[in-house]
mmCIF file with all atom_site columns, C-alpha atoms in Angstrom:
data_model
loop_
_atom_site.group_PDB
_atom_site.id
_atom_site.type_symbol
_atom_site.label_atom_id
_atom_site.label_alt_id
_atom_site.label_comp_id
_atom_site.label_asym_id
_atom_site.label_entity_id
_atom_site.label_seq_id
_atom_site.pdbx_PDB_ins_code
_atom_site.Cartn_x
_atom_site.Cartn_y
_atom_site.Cartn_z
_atom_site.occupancy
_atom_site.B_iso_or_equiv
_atom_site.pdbx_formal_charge
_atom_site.auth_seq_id
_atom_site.auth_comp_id
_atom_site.auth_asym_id
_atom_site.auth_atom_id
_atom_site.pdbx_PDB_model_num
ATOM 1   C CA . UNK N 1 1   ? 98.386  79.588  114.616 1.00 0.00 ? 23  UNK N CA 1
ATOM 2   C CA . UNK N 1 2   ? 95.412  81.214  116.931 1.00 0.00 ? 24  UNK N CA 1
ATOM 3   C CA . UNK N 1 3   ? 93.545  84.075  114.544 1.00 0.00 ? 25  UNK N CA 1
ATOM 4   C CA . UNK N 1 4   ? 93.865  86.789  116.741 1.00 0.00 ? 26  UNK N CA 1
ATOM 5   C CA . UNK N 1 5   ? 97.724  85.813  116.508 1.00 0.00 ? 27  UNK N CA 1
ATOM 6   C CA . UNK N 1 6   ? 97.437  85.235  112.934 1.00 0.00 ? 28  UNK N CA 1
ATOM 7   C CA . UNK N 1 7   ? 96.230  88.781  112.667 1.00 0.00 ? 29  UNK N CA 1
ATOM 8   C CA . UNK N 1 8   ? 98.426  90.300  114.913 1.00 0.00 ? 30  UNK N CA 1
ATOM 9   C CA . UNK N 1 9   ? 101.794 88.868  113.357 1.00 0.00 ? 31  UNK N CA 1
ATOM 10  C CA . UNK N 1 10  ? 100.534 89.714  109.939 1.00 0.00 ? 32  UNK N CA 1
ATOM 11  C CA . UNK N 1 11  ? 102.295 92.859  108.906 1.00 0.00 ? 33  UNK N CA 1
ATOM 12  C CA . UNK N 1 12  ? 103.975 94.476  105.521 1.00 0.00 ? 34  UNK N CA 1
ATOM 13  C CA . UNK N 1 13  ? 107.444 92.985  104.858 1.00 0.00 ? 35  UNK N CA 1
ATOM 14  C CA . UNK N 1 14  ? 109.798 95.243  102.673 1.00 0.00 ? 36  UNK N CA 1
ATOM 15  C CA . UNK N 1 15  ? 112.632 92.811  101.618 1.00 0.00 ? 37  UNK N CA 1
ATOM 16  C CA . UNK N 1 16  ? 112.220 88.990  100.994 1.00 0.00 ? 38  UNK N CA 1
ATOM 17  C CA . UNK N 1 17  ? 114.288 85.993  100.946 1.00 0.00 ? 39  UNK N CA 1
ATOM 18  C CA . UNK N 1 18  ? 115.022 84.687  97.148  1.00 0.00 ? 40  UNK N CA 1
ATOM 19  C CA . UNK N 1 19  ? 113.376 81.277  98.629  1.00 0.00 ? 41  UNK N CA 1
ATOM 20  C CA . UNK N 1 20  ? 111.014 80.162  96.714  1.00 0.00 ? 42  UNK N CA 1
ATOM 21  C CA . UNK N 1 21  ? 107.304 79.296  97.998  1.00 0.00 ? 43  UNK N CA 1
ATOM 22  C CA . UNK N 1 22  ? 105.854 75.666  96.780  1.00 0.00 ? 44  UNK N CA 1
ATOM 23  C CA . UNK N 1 23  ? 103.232 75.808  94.554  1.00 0.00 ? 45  UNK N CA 1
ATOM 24  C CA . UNK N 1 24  ? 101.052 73.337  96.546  1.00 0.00 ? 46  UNK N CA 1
ATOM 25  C CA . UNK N 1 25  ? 101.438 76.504  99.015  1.00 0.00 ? 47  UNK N CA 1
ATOM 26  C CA . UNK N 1 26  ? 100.504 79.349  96.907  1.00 0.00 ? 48  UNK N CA 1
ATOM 27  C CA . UNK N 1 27  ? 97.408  77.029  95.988  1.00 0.00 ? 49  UNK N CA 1
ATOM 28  C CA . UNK N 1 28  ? 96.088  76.936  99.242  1.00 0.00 ? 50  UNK N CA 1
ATOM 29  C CA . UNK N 1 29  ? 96.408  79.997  100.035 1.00 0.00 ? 51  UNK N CA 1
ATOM 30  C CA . UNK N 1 30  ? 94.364  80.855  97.251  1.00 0.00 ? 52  UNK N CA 1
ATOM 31  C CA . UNK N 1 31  ? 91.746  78.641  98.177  1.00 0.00 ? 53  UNK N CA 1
ATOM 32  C CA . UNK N 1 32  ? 91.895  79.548  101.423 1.00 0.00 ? 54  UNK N CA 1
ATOM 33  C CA . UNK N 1 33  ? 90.922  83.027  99.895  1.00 0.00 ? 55  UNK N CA 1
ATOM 34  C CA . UNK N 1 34  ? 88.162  82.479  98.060  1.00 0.00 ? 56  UNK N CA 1
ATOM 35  C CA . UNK N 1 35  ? 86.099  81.439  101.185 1.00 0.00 ? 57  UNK N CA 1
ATOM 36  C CA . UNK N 1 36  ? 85.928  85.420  101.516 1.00 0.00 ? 58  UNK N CA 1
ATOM 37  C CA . UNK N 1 37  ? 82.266  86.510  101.249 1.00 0.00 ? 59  UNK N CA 1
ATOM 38  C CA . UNK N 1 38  ? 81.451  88.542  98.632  1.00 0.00 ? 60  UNK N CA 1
ATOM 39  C CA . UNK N 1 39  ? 78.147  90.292  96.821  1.00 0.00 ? 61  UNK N CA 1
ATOM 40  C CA . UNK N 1 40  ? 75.237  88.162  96.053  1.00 0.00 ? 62  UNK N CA 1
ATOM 41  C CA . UNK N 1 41  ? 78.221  85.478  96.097  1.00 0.00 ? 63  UNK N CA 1
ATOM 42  C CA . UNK N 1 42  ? 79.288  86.473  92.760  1.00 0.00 ? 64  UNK N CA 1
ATOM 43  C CA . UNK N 1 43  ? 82.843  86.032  93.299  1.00 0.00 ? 65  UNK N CA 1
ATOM 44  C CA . UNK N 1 44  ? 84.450  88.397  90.887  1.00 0.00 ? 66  UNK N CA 1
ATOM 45  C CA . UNK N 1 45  ? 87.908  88.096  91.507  1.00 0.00 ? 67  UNK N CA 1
ATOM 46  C CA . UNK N 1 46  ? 90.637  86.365  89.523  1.00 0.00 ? 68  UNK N CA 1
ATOM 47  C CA . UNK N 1 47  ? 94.213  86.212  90.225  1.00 0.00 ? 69  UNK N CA 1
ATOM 48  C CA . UNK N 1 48  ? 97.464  85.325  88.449  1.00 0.00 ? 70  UNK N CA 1
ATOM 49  C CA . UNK N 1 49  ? 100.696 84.304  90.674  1.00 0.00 ? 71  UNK N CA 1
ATOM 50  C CA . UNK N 1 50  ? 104.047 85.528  88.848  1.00 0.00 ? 72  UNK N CA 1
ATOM 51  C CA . UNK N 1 51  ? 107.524 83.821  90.438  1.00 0.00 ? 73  UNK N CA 1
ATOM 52  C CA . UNK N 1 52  ? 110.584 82.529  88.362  1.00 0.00 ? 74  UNK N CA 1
ATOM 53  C CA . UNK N 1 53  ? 111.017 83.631  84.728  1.00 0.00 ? 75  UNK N CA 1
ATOM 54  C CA . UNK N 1 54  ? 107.862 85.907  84.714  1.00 0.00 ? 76  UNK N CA 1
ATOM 55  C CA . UNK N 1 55  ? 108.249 87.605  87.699  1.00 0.00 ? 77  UNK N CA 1
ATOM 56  C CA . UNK N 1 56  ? 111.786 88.477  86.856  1.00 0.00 ? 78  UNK N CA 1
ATOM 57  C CA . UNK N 1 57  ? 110.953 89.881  83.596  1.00 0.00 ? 79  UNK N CA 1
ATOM 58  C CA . UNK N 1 58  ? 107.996 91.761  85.341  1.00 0.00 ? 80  UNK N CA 1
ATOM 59  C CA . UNK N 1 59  ? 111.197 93.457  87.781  1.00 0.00 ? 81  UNK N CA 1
ATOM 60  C CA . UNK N 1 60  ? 113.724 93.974  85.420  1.00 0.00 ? 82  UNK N CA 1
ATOM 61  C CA . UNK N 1 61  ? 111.009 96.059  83.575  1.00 0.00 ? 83  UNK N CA 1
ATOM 62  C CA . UNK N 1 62  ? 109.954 97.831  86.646  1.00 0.00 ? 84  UNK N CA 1
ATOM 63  C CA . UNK N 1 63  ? 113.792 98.441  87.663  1.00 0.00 ? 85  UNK N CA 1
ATOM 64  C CA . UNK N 1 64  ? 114.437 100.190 83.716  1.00 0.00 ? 86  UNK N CA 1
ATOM 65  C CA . UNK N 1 65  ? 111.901 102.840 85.073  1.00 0.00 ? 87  UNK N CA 1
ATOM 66  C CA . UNK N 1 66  ? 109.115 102.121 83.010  1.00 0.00 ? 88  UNK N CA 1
ATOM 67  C CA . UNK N 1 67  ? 106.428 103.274 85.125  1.00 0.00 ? 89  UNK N CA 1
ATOM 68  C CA . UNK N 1 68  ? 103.284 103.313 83.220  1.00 0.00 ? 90  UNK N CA 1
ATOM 69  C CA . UNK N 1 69  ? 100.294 104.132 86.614  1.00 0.00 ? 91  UNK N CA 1
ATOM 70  C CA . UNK N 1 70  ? 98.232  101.821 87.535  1.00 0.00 ? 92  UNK N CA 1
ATOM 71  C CA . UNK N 1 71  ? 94.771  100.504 86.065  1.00 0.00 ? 93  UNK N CA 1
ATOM 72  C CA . UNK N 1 72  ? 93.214  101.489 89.618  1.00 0.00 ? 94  UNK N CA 1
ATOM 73  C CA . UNK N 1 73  ? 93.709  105.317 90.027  1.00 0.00 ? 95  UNK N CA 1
ATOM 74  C CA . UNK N 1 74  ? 95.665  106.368 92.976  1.00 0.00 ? 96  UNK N CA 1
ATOM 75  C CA . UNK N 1 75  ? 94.874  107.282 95.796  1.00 0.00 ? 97  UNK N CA 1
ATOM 76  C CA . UNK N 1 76  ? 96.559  110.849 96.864  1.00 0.00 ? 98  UNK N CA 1
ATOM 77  C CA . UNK N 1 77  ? 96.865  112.738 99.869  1.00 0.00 ? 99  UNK N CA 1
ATOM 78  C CA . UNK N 1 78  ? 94.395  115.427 98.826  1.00 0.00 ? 100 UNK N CA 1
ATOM 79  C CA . UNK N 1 79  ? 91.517  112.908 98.533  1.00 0.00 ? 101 UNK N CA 1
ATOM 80  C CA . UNK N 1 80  ? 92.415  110.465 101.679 1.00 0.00 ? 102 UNK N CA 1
ATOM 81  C CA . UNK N 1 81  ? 90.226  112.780 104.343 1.00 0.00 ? 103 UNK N CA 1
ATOM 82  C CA . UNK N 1 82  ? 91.639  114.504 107.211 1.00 0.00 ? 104 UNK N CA 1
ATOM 83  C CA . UNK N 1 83  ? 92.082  110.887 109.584 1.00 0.00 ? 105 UNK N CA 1
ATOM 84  C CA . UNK N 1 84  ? 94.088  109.227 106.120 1.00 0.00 ? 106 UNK N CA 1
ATOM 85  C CA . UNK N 1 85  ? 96.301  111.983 105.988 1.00 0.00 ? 107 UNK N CA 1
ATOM 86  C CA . UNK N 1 86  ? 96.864  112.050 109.834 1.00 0.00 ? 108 UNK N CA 1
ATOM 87  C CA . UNK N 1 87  ? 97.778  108.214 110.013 1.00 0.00 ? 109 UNK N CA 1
ATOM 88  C CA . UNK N 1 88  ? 99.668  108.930 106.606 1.00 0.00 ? 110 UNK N CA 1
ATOM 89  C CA . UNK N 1 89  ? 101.400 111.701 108.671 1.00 0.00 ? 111 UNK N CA 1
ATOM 90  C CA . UNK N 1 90  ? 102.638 109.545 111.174 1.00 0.00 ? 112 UNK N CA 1
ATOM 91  C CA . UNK N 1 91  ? 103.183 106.144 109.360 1.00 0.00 ? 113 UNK N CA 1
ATOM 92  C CA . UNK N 1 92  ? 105.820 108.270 107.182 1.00 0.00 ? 114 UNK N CA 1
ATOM 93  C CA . UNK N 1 93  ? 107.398 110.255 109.893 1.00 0.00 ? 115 UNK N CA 1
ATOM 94  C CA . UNK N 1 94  ? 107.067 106.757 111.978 1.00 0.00 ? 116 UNK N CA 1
ATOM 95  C CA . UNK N 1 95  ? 109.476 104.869 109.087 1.00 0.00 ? 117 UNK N CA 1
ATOM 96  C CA . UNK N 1 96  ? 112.289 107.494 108.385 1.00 0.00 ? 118 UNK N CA 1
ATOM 97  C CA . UNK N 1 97  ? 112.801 108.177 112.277 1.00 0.00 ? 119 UNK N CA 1
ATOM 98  C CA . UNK N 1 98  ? 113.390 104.237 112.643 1.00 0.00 ? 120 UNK N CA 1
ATOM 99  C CA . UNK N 1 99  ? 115.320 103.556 109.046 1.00 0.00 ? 121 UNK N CA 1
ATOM 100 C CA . UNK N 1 100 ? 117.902 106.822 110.034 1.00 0.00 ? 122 UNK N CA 1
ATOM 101 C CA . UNK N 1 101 ? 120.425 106.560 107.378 1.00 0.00 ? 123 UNK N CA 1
ATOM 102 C CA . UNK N 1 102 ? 118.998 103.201 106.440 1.00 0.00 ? 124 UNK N CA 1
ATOM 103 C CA . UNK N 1 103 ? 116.011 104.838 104.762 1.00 0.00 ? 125 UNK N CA 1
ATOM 104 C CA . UNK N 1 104 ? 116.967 104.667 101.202 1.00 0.00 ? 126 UNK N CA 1
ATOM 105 C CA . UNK N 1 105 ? 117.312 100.885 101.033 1.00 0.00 ? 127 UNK N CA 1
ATOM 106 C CA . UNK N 1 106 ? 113.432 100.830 101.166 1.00 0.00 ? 128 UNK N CA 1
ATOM 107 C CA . UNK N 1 107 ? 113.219 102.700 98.233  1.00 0.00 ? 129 UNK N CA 1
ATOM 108 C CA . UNK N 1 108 ? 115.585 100.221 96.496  1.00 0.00 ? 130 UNK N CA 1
ATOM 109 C CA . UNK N 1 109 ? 113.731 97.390  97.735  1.00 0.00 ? 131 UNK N CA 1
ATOM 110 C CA . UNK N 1 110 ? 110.685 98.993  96.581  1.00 0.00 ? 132 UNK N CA 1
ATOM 111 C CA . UNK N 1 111 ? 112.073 99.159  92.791  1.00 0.00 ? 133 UNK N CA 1
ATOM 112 C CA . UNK N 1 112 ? 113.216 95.595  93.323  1.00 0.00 ? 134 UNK N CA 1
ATOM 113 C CA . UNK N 1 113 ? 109.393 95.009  93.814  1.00 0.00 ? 135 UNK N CA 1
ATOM 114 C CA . UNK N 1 114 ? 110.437 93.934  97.453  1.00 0.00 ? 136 UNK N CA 1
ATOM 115 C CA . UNK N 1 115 ? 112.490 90.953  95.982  1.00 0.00 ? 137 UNK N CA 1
ATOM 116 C CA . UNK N 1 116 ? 109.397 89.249  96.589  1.00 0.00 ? 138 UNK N CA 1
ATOM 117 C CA . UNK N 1 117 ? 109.647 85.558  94.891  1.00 0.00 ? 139 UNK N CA 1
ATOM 118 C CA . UNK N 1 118 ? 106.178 85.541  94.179  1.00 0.00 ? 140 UNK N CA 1
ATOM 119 C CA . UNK N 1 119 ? 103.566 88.227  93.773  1.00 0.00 ? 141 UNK N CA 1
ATOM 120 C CA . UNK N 1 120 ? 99.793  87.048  93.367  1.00 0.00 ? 142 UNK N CA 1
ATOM 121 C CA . UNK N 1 121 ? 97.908  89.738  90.813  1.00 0.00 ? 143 UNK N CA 1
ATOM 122 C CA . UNK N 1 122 ? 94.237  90.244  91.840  1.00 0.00 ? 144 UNK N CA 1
ATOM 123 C CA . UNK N 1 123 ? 92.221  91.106  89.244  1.00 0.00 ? 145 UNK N CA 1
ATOM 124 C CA . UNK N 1 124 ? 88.817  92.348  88.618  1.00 0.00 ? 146 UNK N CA 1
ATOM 125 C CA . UNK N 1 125 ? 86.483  92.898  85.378  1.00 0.00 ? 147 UNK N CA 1
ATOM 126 C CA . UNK N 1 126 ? 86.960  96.151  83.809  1.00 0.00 ? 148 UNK N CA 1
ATOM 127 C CA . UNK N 1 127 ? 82.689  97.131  84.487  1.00 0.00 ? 149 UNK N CA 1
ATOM 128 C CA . UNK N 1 128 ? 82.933  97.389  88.535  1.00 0.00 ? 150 UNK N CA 1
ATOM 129 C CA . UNK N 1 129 ? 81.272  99.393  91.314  1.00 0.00 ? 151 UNK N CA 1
ATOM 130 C CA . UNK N 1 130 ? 82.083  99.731  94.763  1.00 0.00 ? 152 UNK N CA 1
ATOM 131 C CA . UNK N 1 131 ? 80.902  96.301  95.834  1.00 0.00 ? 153 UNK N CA 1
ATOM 132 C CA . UNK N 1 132 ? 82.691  94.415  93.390  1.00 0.00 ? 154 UNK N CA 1
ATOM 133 C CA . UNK N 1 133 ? 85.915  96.586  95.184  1.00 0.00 ? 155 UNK N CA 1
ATOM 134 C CA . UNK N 1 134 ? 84.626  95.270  98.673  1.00 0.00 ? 156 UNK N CA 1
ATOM 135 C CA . UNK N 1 135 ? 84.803  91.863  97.442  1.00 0.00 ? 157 UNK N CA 1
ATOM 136 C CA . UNK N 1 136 ? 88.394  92.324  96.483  1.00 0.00 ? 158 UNK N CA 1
ATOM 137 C CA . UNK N 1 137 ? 89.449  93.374  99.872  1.00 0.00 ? 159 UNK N CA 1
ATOM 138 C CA . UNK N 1 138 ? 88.321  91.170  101.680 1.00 0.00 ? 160 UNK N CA 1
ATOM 139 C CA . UNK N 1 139 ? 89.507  88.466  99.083  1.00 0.00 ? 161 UNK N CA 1
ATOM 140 C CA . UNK N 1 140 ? 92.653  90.260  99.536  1.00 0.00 ? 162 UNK N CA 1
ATOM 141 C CA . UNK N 1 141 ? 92.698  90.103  103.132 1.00 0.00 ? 163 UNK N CA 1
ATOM 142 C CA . UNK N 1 142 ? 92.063  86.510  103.776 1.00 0.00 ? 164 UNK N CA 1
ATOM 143 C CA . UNK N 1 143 ? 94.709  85.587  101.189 1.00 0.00 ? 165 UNK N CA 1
ATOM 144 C CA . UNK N 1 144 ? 97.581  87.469  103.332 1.00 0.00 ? 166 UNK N CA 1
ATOM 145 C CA . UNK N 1 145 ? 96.163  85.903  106.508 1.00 0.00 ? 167 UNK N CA 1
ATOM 146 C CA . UNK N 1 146 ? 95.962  82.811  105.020 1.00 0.00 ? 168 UNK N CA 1
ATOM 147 C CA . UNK N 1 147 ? 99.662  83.016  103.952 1.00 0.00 ? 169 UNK N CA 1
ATOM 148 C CA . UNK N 1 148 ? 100.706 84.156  107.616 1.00 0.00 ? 170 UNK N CA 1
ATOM 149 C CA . UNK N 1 149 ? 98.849  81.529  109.386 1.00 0.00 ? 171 UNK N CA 1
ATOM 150 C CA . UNK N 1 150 ? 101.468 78.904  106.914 1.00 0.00 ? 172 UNK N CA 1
ATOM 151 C CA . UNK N 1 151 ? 104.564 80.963  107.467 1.00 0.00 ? 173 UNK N CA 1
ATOM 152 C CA . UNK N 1 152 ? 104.387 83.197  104.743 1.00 0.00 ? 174 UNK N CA 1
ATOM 153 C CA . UNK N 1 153 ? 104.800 86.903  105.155 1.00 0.00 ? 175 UNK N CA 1
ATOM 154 C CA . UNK N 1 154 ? 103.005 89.550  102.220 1.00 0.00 ? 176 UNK N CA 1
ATOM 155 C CA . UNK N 1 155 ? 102.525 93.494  100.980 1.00 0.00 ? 177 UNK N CA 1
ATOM 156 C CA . UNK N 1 156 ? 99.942  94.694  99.310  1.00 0.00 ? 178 UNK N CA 1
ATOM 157 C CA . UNK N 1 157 ? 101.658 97.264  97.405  1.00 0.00 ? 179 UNK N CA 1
ATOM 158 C CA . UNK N 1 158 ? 100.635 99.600  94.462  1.00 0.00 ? 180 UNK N CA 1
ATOM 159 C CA . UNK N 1 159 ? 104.315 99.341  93.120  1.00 0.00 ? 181 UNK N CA 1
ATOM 160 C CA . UNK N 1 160 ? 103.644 95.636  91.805  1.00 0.00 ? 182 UNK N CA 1
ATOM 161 C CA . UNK N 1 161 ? 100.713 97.010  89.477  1.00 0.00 ? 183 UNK N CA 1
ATOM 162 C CA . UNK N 1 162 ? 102.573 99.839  87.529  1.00 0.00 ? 184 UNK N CA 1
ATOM 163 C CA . UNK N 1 163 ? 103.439 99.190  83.726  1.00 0.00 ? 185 UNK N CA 1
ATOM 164 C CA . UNK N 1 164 ? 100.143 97.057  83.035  1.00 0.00 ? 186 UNK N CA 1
ATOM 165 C CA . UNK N 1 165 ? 100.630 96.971  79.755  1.00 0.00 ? 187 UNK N CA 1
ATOM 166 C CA . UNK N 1 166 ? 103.416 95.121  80.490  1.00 0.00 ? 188 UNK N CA 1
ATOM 167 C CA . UNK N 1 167 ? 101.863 92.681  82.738  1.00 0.00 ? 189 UNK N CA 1
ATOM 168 C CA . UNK N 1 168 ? 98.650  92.165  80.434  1.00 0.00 ? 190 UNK N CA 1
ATOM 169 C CA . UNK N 1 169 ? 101.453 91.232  77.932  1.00 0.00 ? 191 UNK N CA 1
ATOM 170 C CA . UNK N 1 170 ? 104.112 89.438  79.996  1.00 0.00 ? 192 UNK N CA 1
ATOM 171 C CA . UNK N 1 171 ? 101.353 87.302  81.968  1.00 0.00 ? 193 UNK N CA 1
ATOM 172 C CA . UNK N 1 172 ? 98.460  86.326  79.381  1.00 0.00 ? 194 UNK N CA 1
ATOM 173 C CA . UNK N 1 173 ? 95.435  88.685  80.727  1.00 0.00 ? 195 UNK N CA 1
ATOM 174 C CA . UNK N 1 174 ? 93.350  89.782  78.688  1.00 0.00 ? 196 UNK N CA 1
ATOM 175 C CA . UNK N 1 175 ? 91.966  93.684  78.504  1.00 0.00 ? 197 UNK N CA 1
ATOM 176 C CA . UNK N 1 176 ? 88.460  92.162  79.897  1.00 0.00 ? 198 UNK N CA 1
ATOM 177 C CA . UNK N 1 177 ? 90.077  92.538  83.822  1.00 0.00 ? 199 UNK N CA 1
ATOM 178 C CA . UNK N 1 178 ? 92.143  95.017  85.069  1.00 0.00 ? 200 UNK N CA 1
ATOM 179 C CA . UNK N 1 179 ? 95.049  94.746  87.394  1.00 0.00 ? 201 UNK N CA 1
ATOM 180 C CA . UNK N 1 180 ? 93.916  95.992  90.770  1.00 0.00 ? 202 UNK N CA 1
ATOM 181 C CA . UNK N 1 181 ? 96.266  95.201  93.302  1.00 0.00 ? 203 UNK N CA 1
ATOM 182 C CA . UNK N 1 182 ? 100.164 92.716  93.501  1.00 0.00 ? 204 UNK N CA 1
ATOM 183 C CA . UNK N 1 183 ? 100.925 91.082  97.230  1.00 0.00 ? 205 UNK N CA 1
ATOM 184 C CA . UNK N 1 184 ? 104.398 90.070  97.142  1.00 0.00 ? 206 UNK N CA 1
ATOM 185 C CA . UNK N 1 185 ? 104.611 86.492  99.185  1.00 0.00 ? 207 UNK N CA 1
ATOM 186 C CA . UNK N 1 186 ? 107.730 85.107  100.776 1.00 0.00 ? 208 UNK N CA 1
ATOM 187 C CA . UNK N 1 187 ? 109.623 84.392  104.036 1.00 0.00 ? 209 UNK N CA 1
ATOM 188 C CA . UNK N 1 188 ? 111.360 87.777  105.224 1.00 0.00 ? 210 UNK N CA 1
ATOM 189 C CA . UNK N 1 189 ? 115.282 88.471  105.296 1.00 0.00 ? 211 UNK N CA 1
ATOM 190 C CA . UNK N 1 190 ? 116.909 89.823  108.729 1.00 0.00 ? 212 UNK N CA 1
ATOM 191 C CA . UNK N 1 191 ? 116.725 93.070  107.456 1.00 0.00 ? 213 UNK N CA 1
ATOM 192 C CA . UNK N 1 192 ? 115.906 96.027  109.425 1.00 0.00 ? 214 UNK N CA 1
ATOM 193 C CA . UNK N 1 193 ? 112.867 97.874  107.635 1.00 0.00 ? 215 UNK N CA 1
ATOM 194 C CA . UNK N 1 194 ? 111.020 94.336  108.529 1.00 0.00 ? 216 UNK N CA 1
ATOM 195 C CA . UNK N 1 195 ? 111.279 95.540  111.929 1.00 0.00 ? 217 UNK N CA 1
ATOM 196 C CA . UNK N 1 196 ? 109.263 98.170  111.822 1.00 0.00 ? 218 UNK N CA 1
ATOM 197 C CA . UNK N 1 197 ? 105.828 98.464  112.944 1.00 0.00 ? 219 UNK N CA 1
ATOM 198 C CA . UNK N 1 198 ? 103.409 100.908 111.981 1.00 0.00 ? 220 UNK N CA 1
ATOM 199 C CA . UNK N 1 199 ? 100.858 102.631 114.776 1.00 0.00 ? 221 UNK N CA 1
ATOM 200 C CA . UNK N 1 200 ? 97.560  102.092 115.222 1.00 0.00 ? 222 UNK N CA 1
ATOM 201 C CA . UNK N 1 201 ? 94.346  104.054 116.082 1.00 0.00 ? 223 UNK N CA 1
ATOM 202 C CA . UNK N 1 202 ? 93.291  103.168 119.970 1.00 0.00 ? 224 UNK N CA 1
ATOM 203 C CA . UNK N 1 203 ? 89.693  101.814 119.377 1.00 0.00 ? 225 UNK N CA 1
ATOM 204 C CA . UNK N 1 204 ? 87.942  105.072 120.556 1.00 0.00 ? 226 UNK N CA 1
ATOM 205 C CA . UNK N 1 205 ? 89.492  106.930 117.378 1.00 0.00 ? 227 UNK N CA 1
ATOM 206 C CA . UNK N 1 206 ? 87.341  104.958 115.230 1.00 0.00 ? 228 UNK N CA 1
ATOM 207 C CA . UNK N 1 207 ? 84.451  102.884 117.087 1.00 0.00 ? 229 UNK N CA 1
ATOM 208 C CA . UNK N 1 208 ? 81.168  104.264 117.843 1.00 0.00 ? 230 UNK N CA 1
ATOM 209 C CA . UNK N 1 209 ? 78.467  101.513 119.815 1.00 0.00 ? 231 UNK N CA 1
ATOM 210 C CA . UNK N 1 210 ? 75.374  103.526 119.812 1.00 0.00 ? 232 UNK N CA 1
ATOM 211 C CA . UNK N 1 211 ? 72.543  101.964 122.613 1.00 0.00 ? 233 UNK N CA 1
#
C-alpha cells in the first residue's frame, strides 16, 4: 500500500472479527514500530500483546464492571482547550446522528473491548516526562500504520487500560512500567459503526508557515 493511502485508510474500528491475527504478523508490526524515532534514541517503550486465553480473561473482567481508571490520568473535557472540545463537539454529535437507533451497540462493543482478538499494551517506566510520552506516540502511531499497510485495522482506546491491577496481574508486568495505552488489532466485521468517519480540521484551522 502507498503511505499517503496507508494513512488515509487507517481509521478507528469499533467491532472486530473473532479471526485471529498470526503471530509472525503481530511481530512485524512491532518491529515495524520500533523504527519510530524517539529521545536521544532511548527507546523507552515496551509492549505486551494479549489474544486467546489472556485476552479473554482481561474482557470478561472488564465486562463484570470492574473499572479500576487508568495508570495514565484522563484526559477530560475541562482540560482539552477550546479547539479539543470543539472537535470533541462534533466527533460526538458526528457518531450518534450516523448510529440513529444503532448507537448503543457501540457502547456494548466498547465493554466487549471492541471484540478485538488482540490488543498490544504499550507500556512505559513509571519515572517519565513529556518526551518519554512523545516517544510513545509516535511508537504508537507507526504500529497502527504498520498494521494497516498488512491488512490489519486498530483503536487506540483508553477502555483497554482500565482495571490495571488486573492486567499487571493477569499479564506478568511488573509495577516498574505502567500501562499507558491498549490498540485492539484485527480485521473489521460488516458492521455499521465501522462506517463511520470522523471530520477533520481543513489545514488552515491548524497550520501556520511563517516567511
Amino acid at each position: 500500500m502507498e503511505f499517503v493511502d496507508t494513512v488515509n485508510n487507517r481509521h478507528s474500528v469499533r467491532d472486530f472479527k473473532s479471526q485471529p491475527i498470526a503471530k509472525e504478523d503481530l511481530e512485524k508490526i512491532v518491529e515495524t514500530a520500533g523504527k519510530a524515532p524517539s529521545w536521544a534514541n532511548t527507546q523507552p517503550w515496551k509492549v505486551v500483546i494479549a489474544t486467546g486465553d489472556s485476552l479473554e480473561k482481561i474482557r470478561s473482567y472488564h465486562e463484570s464492571g470492574r473499572a479500576e481508571h487508568s495508570e495514565f490520568p484522563s484526559l477530560h473535557r475541562g482540560s482539552m482547550g477550546k479547539q479539543g472540545q470543539s472537535n470533541l463537539r462534533i466527533w460526538s454529535s458526528g457518531i450518534h446522528h450516523f448510529l440513529g437507533a444503532d448507537g448503543n451497540d457501540m457502547y456494548r462493543d466498547s465493554e466487549k473491548l471492541f471484540n478485538a482478538p488482540a490488543i498490544a499494551y504499550l507500556l512505559l517506566p513509571r519515572n517519565i516526562n513529556p518526551w518519554t510520552t512523545y516517544d510513545l506516540g509516535a511508537f504508537g502511531q507507526t504500529l497502527m500504520l504498520a498494521a494497516k499497510d498488512m491488512g490489519i485495522d486498530s483503536i487506540p482506546a483508553e477502555e483497554f487500560v482500565f482495571n490495571p491491577s488486573y492486567l499487571h496481574q493477569v499479564l506478568g508486568v511488573s509495577d516498574d512500567y505502567l500501562f499507558a495505552v491498549g490498540i485492539g488489532l484485527g480485521y473489521p466485521k460488516d458492521a455499521k459503526i465501522n462506517k463511520f468517519r470522523s471530520e477533520r480540521m481543513s489545514l488552515d484551522q491548524y497550520l501556520t508557515i511563517k516567511d
